[in-house]
Each structure stands twice: as C-alpha cells, then as structure tokens.
Amino acid sequence: MTSLAERTWQIDEAPFVPGKLAHTETIFTVGNGYMGLRATFEEGYPGELVSTLVHGIYDHAAGELVPELVNLPNPLPITIEVDGEVFRLDRGTLYGYRRTLNLKEAILRRGVLWRNGNGAIVQITFERFASLELEHVLAQRVAVRALNKPCTITVTASIDGTQTNEGVGHWTSLIGSSEGDHRIVVTGKTGQSAYGVAIMSSFMPHDLSASVQTVTGGSLQPFVRCQVPLEPEQTATFDKVTAIHSTRDAADPLAAARQTLDAAEARGWDSLRTAHVAEWARYWDDSDVEIEGDEVAQRALRFTTYHVLIAAPRHDEHVSIGAKTLSGPGYKGHVFWDTELFMVPLLTVTQPRLARNLLMYRYHNLPGARNKAREAGYEGALFPWESTDTGEETTPRWIEVKPSGERIRVWTGDTEQHISTDIAYAVMEYWRWTGDETFFANYGAEIVLDTAVFWGSRVEYKPERDRYELPMQIGPDEYHENIDNSAFTNSMVRWHLRTATEVWDWLRHAHPSVASDLAMRLGISDARIARWRDIVEKMYIPYNQERGILEQFDGFSKLQPINLSLWQPRVTNMDAILGHEATQHVMVIKQADIVMLMALLGEEFGSQEERLRNWNFYSRIVDHGSSLSPAMHAWVAARLGLVREAYDLFSFAASIDLEDAKGNVRDGIHGAAAGGLWQAAVFGFAGLRLENGSFVVQPNLPEHWCSMRFHIYFRGKRHTIRLTAE
Ligand code: BGC
C-alpha cells in the first residue's frame, strides 16, 4: 500500500488497457525543458504514437501547409527476448502490469510480470527520466529477473531513425552508426530548416560477463545487443544513456553528444538519477502547492504543474512552449497565447527565471511581429497567432474537417490579434511581480510599446460617434469570427494603451537613454502618446443596457439563443454539431471571453454586482469547447465567492488531461489547462493578487480544503503563504 503522501505524488496505471494507449502515452511524458518524450514502450506496441521532441527544431516539409516540431529519431527502444521469444504486451501472457509516474522525482517506472510461450516467467522493470541536471541526457534502465526456470535473455537497445511526423518526413542525410562496443548514434539534418541533430546512446549491462554484440551496418536503426543466461531469481540489469544535441545548441552536435555521453558515463547512472531528483526537489520546493483535505485536487495540481515544468525551457530564451507542450503532435508544436496567459503566470510567481526565458522568446521574435504588422498595413508589432522558431505567422489558412472533408478558412492568423496585448499583459505582470528592471527596461518595455504602436494604428476613429472602434476581430470565443468590437479585445486594448503611456512616462524618467533610443526606433512622439491617451478615453466598449452587462461584440445579443442544458450528454463541441458556419449565428460561446476579461482585470472590471451579472449571463452559455475555459471560469467563480461552482469547474479543468475529458489527449497535454489549474487554485481559491505595490491574498477555499500552502516570489524575495479553513 502506498501512503496518502506518496499517492498525491504519483499517477498510476494498472492494469494495462490497450484502448487507453494514446492517452497514457501523453500523460506519462517525461521531459526537462529541452526534450519531451511521449511514454511509448521501450519494446513498442501496435498503434503507438512515438514522439521525441526538442524545443525549437521546426521544419516546413514540402507540400505541407505550415512548419511543425520535428519528431526526432526515437532513442527509447529496448527489446527483450526470453529464450528467443520477443517480449511485448500483446504477446505471451501478461500476469501483471503497473506503470507509475513519480511526479516528485520526474521518473517513469513500469513493472510487468510476463510469461513466454514456453512457460518461462520473467519480471521486467523499466525506469526512465530526462535529466533535469544535464538537459541533453535521457537515462533508461531495464532489469529482467527470471522467476521459475533458467532462461537466456537477449536485450537489444537501439535508436530508431525511421520516425516521421505521422507520415511526413523531415530528414535529409540520416545516418546510423556505432562507436566502440557500447555506443550507437544517429545523425541527421532537417530538410528545409537545416537543423543538424545527433542522438547518441550507450548501452551497458551491469554484469560485464554478459556477451555484447554491436551491430549497425549503417542502418537507420543501429543497435547494441547483450545476451545473458539467467538462473531463477537472478536479475540482469542494463543501463541506456542517451545524449541529444542539435545545431541550435552546439556547433558540432555529434561531438557535443559524444562529450555529453562521456561525462554522463563517467558520472554513472545512479549518480545521474540522484542529481536529477535533487534538482527536481529544488523546483518543487518553489512550485508545489500543498492542499490538505483533497487528495484528488492535490494530485491533479502536482500533475499539471509537472507538465508545465517539464515543458519550460531552462537555458534557451529563443524557444517557447507549444499549446500541447512537448508531449504530442497537436497544433504541430505551435506557440499560442496559451503560453503567456495560462502557463507563464505559474512561472512568473514561482520560477521567475523560466518566465523570463519565455518572454524573451517574444522579444527575440519582435522582427517577425513587425513584419506581420507591416504586411497587414499597420505600424508596430503584431505577434503571430501561431508562432514557431522564426517568429513569423504560422497559422494554417485552411483546415480540413473530419470526417466530412469540409475545407474551412482559418481566420485566427489574420484577425485574432488580441495575442499582442496578451503578451504585453504577461510582460507587465512579470515586471510587477519580479521588479526585474533590467529585463523590463531593456526588453519588456519595447514589447509593450511596439505592440501599443500597432494598436494605435489599428483602431479606427469614427468621427460621427466620436469614438474608436475595432472591426474584424476574433476574441477568445473563436465560434464567432471577424466580428466588430469584441468587448474583450477593446477593453484589453484600452488597458494596453493606458499602460503604454504609463510605461513611457516611467521610462523617460528612469531610463532616458533607452527612451530616446525607442523613441527613434519605434517612432514614439508626443503626438503618438497624445493619440494613445485619446484612444484610452474614447475606446468603444459594447454594452448591453437592458441586461446591464458587457455585450460580447456588436450584435451578440441578437444571435439565436440556445439552451445548452438540453444538449446533453455531450463531449463533442457545439460547433462540430451545429456546423462551423451555423454556429456563428448562435448564442453559444467557445470559451471564457468576458469571463477571461474578468479574470485578467479583476476588480478593475467593475463592482461585485456588475461582475456577478456578467458571470450569470456568460457562464451559462459557454460550451467549454476549448480546454482553456474551465480553469478560467473556476478562477473567476472563486473570486466571486461561488466556491462550489468554482470547485466543479476546477475539477473539470483537472480532468481534461488526467481523465481525457475531451477525448483528445492523444494530441498532447493541454498546456494552458495545466497552467490554468494553478491559477484557479492560487489566484482563484487563495485569491492571490497584486494591489498597491504589494501582494495580498483573499481566500475562498473549498469547504473541504483544510489548508493550502505555497510559495511565491515577490520582487526577488520568497514568501510562504499558508491558508487554513476558518
Ligand atoms: C482555442 C484557443 C487556443 C488554441 C490552442 C483553440 O481551440 O480556442 O484559445 O489558443 O486552441 O490551445
């Protein structure tokens, strides 16, 4: 029996359910901010979705609409034969199976009890981790124990260079080879983006009397093979250590992989594991949220925090986290607003250094954002809705809907422009929390100001109404496209331009030389600032007088009402049921939109009564058709004191990946839902926020939570917050 304390740190799978393979492969992903590996089995399984992703290695294959994160050669394979019979879960007899992801140690373990056709029973255990200490290192161990009779086991470790992105090839000049008795390597180069990659593994038996044979033959699946005779109750253990480098991090990836592997081998497997676990302890010490009285919520929060932490780049500020992290092919590894508004806050408050890396990614990609603005006929910087390594817009213009094959024009890359403000918001929050003036003065301010320049050129003045409007937008609710005057976007733009004028005043006094450089480069003049102030004053925010709430966009209240509670039970999104075009005319919203605004602006949104009125209307017509939605609703409901409702929404958000509540976890972890859960807990239930230059908490804990404890960084100093039930 595992104790309660242990249970809240682990995700278990037992028995093996083949139908859940795609789900478990995703949720048991291991990673370290450099690489992410889906939890496919060492020995393989029919229908598996192998995925080895490294941040930043994108490639645009000929004939494909957009670039994607490239699936690297698979370093995981280890096959086992027992008296010549190949072990796999769909062969022989499986007497037992348990897989456990230990979140505290970030180690994935699996044990099986298996019988081959001749009656030899073996116990096999596997262990793997992507080292948090040495980010280029992946470590695996396999132990085979004979139980009932003597047998000979043959264990073969390989690298599989034949991988594609579900049929799409990205590699040129792939070569597999061996080095010495124990090492194999695959090198290759991506076709369009020309990233060089080297993956080198060493494979060693603990018992050196095992006979070892290395076979490569230049194949794309080079391997090292060991054979060992075993008596009953004897165990043979093998270690595989892999080093991955690319031209993004080394001039000569092959030499770097060799060097990394030399160093890792010199350290030894056990020492690698000890250091990895110690490094994780440091991360958890800052990022863990402890909840007493709710095992399910506790485990879910650790699970989601784990997934944000394994995806966050540690030593690279030129990459960012895709919507599906590094755990699957969904959205082709593209980066959305999911990062800044859903994942970054957790990091800003608990791992500011990692938040900074992600914000720097946007800084480095300002040239792409400037291109996008210019091409659309505007000034300043307009960040791409979907972004990769180049910072250019990479949203596909079309998608094909299955199973109908209907082709739909995707407008988000053209008109979902609020992302520019979302990024500015994340920059401001980072600055307000950390006080990192070096970052803000040198990089952050430029992001906030150049995106403000964009908005200044984008809004339209309507002299007949003496107000500024914003036509042709997509707000967070993507069910309604190219609408005019999204209340979310217009409000955030007003916030943005007001903030930009304040930043400008501050910069001119605190950093005059930076200000004059930016004035020149971004074209910031007194006239421009005066225009921003005018926009702040006259920005039109649609309002529904009758209901006393914001109107989500012009004409929203004229849409056809629908009673969502009748459309149950339902997993499929309403736009898929009603059809993409028809949904545009129906009053059902995809995700938190006005509610998202309430989360971001907090009390600034309006009085408690106003917020409640908006909540009562908008939370009843939301489809939660995006995984981003439930956690934001939970956050806002908690702030409104609707704790039971908040808890239900929190549980919904927690189930998205753990329970595969939306049925699409195969594509990868919902990174925004993961980061959102932390926000629902900390900003929602604990009520943590900044106020008058300091932080405050205003708890509304679920009734059964006896206590909640977490750490935050405020202006470089760590604080511990412990809340207890009254
Ligand atoms: C959501 C977007 C989100 C994207 C990636 C879409 O379904 O509507 O808000 O950015 O998925 O997660």
Tab-separated table of C-alpha atoms in Angstrom, residues 6-166:
chain	number	residue	atom	x	y	z
A	6	GLU	CA	3.007	9.136	-1.842
A	7	ARG	CA	-0.276	8.799	-3.706
A	8	THR	CA	-0.564	12.516	-4.230
A	9	TRP	CA	2.832	12.457	-5.908
A	10	GLN	CA	2.146	9.738	-8.392
A	11	ILE	CA	-0.003	8.833	-11.352
A	12	ASP	CA	-0.611	5.105	-11.673
A	13	GLU	CA	-1.777	2.885	-14.457
A	14	ALA	CA	-2.781	-0.697	-13.639
A	15	PRO	CA	-3.832	-2.862	-15.325
A	16	PHE	CA	-2.748	-2.252	-18.902
A	17	VAL	CA	-5.680	-1.124	-21.061
A	18	PRO	CA	-4.634	-1.094	-24.734
A	19	GLY	CA	-7.536	1.206	-25.635
A	20	LYS	CA	-6.044	3.920	-23.451
A	21	LEU	CA	-2.613	3.781	-25.026
A	22	ALA	CA	-2.761	7.169	-26.731
A	23	HIS	CA	-3.951	8.829	-23.525
A	24	THR	CA	-1.354	7.262	-21.271
A	25	GLU	CA	1.464	7.887	-23.735
A	26	THR	CA	0.704	11.592	-23.374
A	27	ILE	CA	0.152	11.892	-19.639
A	28	PHE	CA	3.277	9.879	-18.774
A	29	THR	CA	5.505	12.069	-20.935
A	30	VAL	CA	8.910	12.787	-19.458
A	31	GLY	CA	10.868	15.916	-20.225
A	32	ASN	CA	13.213	18.529	-18.891
A	33	GLY	CA	12.605	21.795	-20.718
A	34	TYR	CA	14.887	20.721	-23.556
A	35	MET	CA	13.338	17.471	-24.721
A	36	GLY	CA	9.969	15.778	-24.297
A	37	LEU	CA	9.314	12.081	-24.890
A	38	ARG	CA	5.901	10.516	-25.080
A	39	ALA	CA	5.602	7.444	-22.934
A	40	THR	CA	5.748	4.856	-25.677
A	41	PHE	CA	7.012	1.484	-24.531
A	42	GLU	CA	10.658	0.550	-24.913
A	43	GLU	CA	9.631	-2.632	-26.737
A	44	GLY	CA	6.967	-0.910	-28.881
A	45	TYR	CA	3.269	-1.621	-29.281
A	46	PRO	CA	0.990	-1.733	-32.320
A	47	GLY	CA	-0.625	1.636	-32.975
A	48	GLU	CA	1.747	3.571	-30.725
A	49	LEU	CA	2.466	7.235	-31.404
A	50	VAL	CA	6.171	7.710	-30.903
A	51	SER	CA	7.239	11.282	-30.326
A	52	THR	CA	10.610	12.708	-29.380
A	53	LEU	CA	10.503	16.477	-29.468
A	54	VAL	CA	13.200	19.047	-28.804
A	55	HIS	CA	12.301	22.708	-28.409
A	56	GLY	CA	12.920	24.814	-31.468
A	57	ILE	CA	13.524	22.047	-34.044
A	58	TYR	CA	10.836	23.023	-36.514
A	59	ASP	CA	10.792	22.234	-40.200
A	60	HIS	CA	8.495	23.051	-43.074
A	61	ALA	CA	8.199	19.982	-45.277
A	62	ALA	CA	7.436	20.432	-48.963
A	63	GLY	CA	3.722	20.176	-49.649
A	64	GLU	CA	2.715	20.882	-46.038
A	65	LEU	CA	0.739	23.989	-45.092
A	66	VAL	CA	2.863	25.010	-42.134
A	67	PRO	CA	6.075	24.110	-40.292
A	68	GLU	CA	5.944	21.695	-37.381
A	69	LEU	CA	8.050	20.470	-34.494
A	70	VAL	CA	10.031	17.575	-35.883
A	71	ASN	CA	9.787	14.096	-34.475
A	72	LEU	CA	13.403	13.082	-33.815
A	73	PRO	CA	14.858	9.590	-34.153
A	74	ASN	CA	13.471	7.613	-31.222
A	75	PRO	CA	16.072	6.953	-28.533
A	76	LEU	CA	13.807	4.775	-26.355
A	77	PRO	CA	13.784	1.303	-27.961
A	78	ILE	CA	14.945	-1.622	-25.851
A	79	THR	CA	13.651	-5.027	-26.861
A	80	ILE	CA	13.888	-8.173	-24.754
A	81	GLU	CA	13.826	-11.767	-25.881
A	82	VAL	CA	13.311	-14.579	-23.424
A	83	ASP	CA	14.729	-17.794	-24.901
A	84	GLY	CA	14.421	-16.237	-28.324
A	85	GLU	CA	10.810	-15.105	-27.859
A	86	VAL	CA	10.227	-11.375	-28.190
A	87	PHE	CA	8.562	-9.704	-25.212
A	88	ARG	CA	5.669	-7.384	-25.969
A	89	LEU	CA	2.454	-6.730	-24.095
A	90	ASP	CA	0.295	-8.176	-26.847
A	91	ARG	CA	2.280	-11.434	-26.943
A	92	GLY	CA	2.816	-14.232	-24.450
A	93	THR	CA	0.841	-13.947	-21.204
A	94	LEU	CA	0.692	-10.792	-19.136
A	95	TYR	CA	0.245	-11.640	-15.450
A	96	GLY	CA	0.672	-8.133	-14.127
A	97	TYR	CA	1.404	-4.571	-15.132
A	98	ARG	CA	1.868	-1.298	-13.312
A	99	ARG	CA	3.185	1.986	-14.631
A	100	THR	CA	3.847	4.885	-12.312
A	101	LEU	CA	4.895	8.416	-12.996
A	102	ASN	CA	6.531	9.701	-9.864
A	103	LEU	CA	5.913	13.439	-10.112
A	104	LYS	CA	8.242	14.361	-7.290
A	105	GLU	CA	11.214	12.643	-8.934
A	106	ALA	CA	10.017	13.014	-12.512
A	107	ILE	CA	10.774	9.344	-13.103
A	108	LEU	CA	8.586	6.960	-15.068
A	109	ARG	CA	8.654	3.338	-13.915
A	110	ARG	CA	6.957	0.253	-15.237
A	111	GLY	CA	6.848	-3.285	-13.974
A	112	VAL	CA	5.465	-6.314	-15.795
A	113	LEU	CA	5.141	-9.963	-14.998
A	114	TRP	CA	5.266	-11.875	-18.243
A	115	ARG	CA	5.331	-15.470	-19.408
A	116	ASN	CA	6.651	-16.549	-22.749
A	117	GLY	CA	5.164	-19.356	-24.858
A	118	ASN	CA	7.461	-21.933	-23.266
A	119	GLY	CA	6.422	-21.128	-19.736
A	120	ALA	CA	9.412	-19.035	-18.667
A	121	ILE	CA	8.134	-16.287	-16.368
A	122	VAL	CA	10.095	-13.078	-16.019
A	123	GLN	CA	9.636	-9.890	-14.080
A	124	ILE	CA	10.748	-6.858	-16.066
A	125	THR	CA	11.132	-3.357	-14.684
A	126	PHE	CA	11.824	-0.209	-16.650
A	127	GLU	CA	12.823	3.223	-15.461
A	128	ARG	CA	13.392	6.430	-17.403
A	129	PHE	CA	13.963	10.115	-16.849
A	130	ALA	CA	15.048	13.134	-18.848
A	131	SER	CA	17.709	14.613	-16.633
A	132	LEU	CA	16.894	17.969	-15.135
A	133	GLU	CA	20.526	18.348	-14.193
A	134	LEU	CA	22.001	17.614	-17.638
A	135	GLU	CA	19.319	18.623	-20.077
A	136	HIS	CA	20.808	16.803	-23.039
A	137	VAL	CA	20.651	13.485	-21.218
A	138	LEU	CA	17.959	10.829	-21.203
A	139	ALA	CA	18.520	7.874	-18.863
A	140	GLN	CA	16.864	4.458	-19.001
A	141	ARG	CA	17.286	1.283	-17.021
A	142	VAL	CA	15.811	-2.136	-17.553
A	143	ALA	CA	16.062	-5.111	-15.199
A	144	VAL	CA	14.960	-8.632	-16.080
A	145	ARG	CA	14.562	-11.273	-13.390
A	146	ALA	CA	13.963	-14.946	-14.134
A	147	LEU	CA	11.366	-16.387	-11.791
A	148	ASN	CA	10.537	-20.015	-12.395
A	149	LYS	CA	13.238	-21.529	-14.594
A	150	PRO	CA	16.569	-20.831	-16.203
A	151	CYS	CA	16.403	-18.858	-19.415
A	152	THR	CA	18.568	-16.834	-21.718
A	153	ILE	CA	17.632	-13.244	-22.277
A	154	THR	CA	18.729	-11.112	-25.178
A	155	VAL	CA	18.361	-7.370	-24.726
A	156	THR	CA	18.749	-5.031	-27.680
A	157	ALA	CA	18.960	-1.276	-27.350
A	158	SER	CA	18.584	0.799	-30.466
A	159	ILE	CA	17.872	4.236	-31.863
A	160	ASP	CA	15.118	4.314	-34.432
A	161	GLY	CA	15.969	6.727	-37.217
A	162	THR	CA	12.942	5.804	-39.310
A	163	GLN	CA	10.500	8.009	-37.424
A	164	THR	CA	8.354	10.559	-39.233
A	165	ASN	CA	5.687	13.048	-38.165
A	166	GLU	CA	2.775	10.729	-38.774
